[in-house]
Coordinates of C-alpha atoms in Angstrom, one line a residue:
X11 CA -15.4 -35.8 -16.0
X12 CA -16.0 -34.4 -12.6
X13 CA -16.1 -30.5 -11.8
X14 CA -12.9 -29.4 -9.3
X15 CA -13.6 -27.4 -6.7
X16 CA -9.8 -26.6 -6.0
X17 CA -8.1 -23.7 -7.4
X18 CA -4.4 -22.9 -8.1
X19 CA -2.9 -20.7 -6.0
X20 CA -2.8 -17.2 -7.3
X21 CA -4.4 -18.0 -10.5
X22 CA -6.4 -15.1 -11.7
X23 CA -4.5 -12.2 -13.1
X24 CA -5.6 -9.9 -9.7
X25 CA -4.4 -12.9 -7.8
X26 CA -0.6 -12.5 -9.7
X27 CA -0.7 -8.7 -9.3
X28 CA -1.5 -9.1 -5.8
X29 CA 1.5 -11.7 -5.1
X30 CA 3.9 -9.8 -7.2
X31 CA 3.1 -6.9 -5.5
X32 CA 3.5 -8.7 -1.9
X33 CA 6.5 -10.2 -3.1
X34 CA 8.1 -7.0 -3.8
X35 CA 7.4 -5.2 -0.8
X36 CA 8.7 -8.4 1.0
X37 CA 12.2 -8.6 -0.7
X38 CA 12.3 -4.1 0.1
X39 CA 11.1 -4.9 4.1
X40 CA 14.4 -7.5 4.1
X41 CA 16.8 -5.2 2.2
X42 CA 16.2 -2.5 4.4
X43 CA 17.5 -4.5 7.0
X44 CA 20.7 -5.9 5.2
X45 CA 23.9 -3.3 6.0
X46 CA 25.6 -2.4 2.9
X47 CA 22.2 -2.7 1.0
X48 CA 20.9 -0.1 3.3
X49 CA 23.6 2.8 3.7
X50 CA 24.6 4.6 7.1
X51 CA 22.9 0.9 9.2
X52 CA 24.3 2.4 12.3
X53 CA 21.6 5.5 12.5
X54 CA 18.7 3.4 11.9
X55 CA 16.3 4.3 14.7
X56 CA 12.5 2.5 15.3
X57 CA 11.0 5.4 14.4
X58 CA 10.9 9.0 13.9
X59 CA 12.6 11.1 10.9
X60 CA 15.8 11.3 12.9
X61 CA 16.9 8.1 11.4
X62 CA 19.9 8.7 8.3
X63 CA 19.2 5.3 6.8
X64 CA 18.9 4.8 3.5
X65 CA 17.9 1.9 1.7
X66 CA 20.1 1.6 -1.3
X67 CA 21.2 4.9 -0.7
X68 CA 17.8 6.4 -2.0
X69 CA 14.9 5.7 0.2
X70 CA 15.1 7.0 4.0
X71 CA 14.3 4.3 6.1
X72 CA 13.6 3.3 10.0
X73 CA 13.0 -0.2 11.4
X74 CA 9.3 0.7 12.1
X75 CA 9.2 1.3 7.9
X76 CA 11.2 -1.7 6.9
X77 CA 7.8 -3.8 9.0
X78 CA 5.7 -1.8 7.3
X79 CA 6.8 -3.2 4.3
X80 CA 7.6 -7.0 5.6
X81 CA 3.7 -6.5 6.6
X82 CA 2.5 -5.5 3.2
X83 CA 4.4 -8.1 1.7
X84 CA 3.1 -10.7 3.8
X85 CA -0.2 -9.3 3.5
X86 CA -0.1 -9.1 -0.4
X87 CA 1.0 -13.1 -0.9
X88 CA -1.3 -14.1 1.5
X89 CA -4.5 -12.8 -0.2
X90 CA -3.2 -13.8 -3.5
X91 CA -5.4 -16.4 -2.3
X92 CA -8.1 -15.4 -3.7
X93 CA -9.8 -12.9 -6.1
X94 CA -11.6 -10.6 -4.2
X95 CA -9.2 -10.3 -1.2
X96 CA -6.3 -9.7 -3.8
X97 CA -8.4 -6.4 -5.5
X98 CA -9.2 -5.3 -2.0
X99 CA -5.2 -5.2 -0.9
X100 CA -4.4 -3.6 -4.2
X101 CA -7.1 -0.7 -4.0
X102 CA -7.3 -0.2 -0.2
X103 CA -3.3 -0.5 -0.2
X104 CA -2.8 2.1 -2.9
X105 CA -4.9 4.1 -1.0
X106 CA -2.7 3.8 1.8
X107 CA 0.1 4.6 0.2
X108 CA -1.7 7.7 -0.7
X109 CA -2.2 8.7 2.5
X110 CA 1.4 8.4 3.1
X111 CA 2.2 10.5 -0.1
X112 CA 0.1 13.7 1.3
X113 CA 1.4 13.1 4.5
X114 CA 5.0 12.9 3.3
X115 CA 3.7 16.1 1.7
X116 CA 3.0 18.3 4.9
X117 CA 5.5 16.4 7.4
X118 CA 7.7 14.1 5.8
X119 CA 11.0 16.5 6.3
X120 CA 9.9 18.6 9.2
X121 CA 10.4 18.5 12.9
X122 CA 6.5 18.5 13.6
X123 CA 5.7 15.8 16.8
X124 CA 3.6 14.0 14.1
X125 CA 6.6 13.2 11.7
X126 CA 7.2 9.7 13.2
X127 CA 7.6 8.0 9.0
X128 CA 11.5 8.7 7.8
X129 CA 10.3 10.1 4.7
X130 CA 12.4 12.0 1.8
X131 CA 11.5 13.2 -1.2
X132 CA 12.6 9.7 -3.5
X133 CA 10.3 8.1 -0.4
X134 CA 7.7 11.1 -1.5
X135 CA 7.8 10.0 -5.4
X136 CA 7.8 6.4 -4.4
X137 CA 4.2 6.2 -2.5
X138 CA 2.5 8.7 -5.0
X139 CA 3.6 5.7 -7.7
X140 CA 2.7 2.8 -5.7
X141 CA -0.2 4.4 -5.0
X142 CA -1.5 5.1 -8.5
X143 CA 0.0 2.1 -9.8
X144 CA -1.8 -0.4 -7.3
X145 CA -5.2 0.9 -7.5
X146 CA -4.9 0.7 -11.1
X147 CA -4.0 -3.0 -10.8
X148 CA -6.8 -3.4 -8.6
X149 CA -9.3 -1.9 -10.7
X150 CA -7.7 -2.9 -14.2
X151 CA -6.6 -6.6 -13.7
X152 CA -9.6 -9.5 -13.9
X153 CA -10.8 -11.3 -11.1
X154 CA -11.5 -14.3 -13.0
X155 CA -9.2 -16.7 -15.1
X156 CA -9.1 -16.4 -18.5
X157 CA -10.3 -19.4 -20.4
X158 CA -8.1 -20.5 -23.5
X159 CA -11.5 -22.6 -24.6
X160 CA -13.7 -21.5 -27.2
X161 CA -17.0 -20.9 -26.7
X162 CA -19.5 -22.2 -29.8

């Protein structure tokens, strides 16, 4: 029997966290962008916190966010494809998102020029969990598959 040198897509537990994950924030970039699934469509604006969208009537949201999130979800399927890349989006995109929690923290409801993010508090919340949770998928999940076989 011959050695394979082909793996299955997303087959490490990292790998699934990392698709999951991109999967997620794919399916929240296309919501926010569906009328009725995102309240008060009409004031949606590219960027800035000026715009009163809401994506299910929670979560503040401009157009500029919604790509945000189509990005991260395209980002996060695509290096499902392999271990290391998947930890890297997991840790350096929690990371991310806590930037954006301690930003959302100083300008996220105030009229300074560098508010451009429509951020509320739920958004606030949001990012400081996403953050936490996908560094500790990063760091917690295995890189490599797990082996039902029995060693002797």
């Amino acid at each position: 029997m011959s050695a394979t040198t082909t793996r299955a897509f997303a087959q490490t537990p990292v790998q699934k966290g990392s698709l999951i994950v991109g999967i997620v924030f794919l399916l929240v970039g296309i919501m926010g962008f569906i009328p009725g699934v995102t309240t008060n469509y009409e004031t949606m604006q590219f960027a800035g916190h000026e715009s009163e969208a809401m994506l299910l009537g929670i979560f503040q949201v401009s157009i500029l966010h919604n790509l945000v999130h189509l990005l991260f979800g395209v980002l996060g399927i695509a290096l499902a494809r392999s271990a290391g890349a998947a930890k890297q989006y997991l840790i350096i995109g929690g990371i991310v998102y806590a930037v954006l929690w301690i930003y959302g923290l100083f300008f996220g409801r105030s009229d300074h020029a560098a508010n451009f993010v429509p951020l509320n508090n739920a958004d606030n919340w949001l990012h400081l969990i996403l953050a936490i949770g996908m560094v500790a998928l990063g760091f917690l999940l295995p890189g490599a598959a797990r082996s039902d076989a029995r060693r002797p």
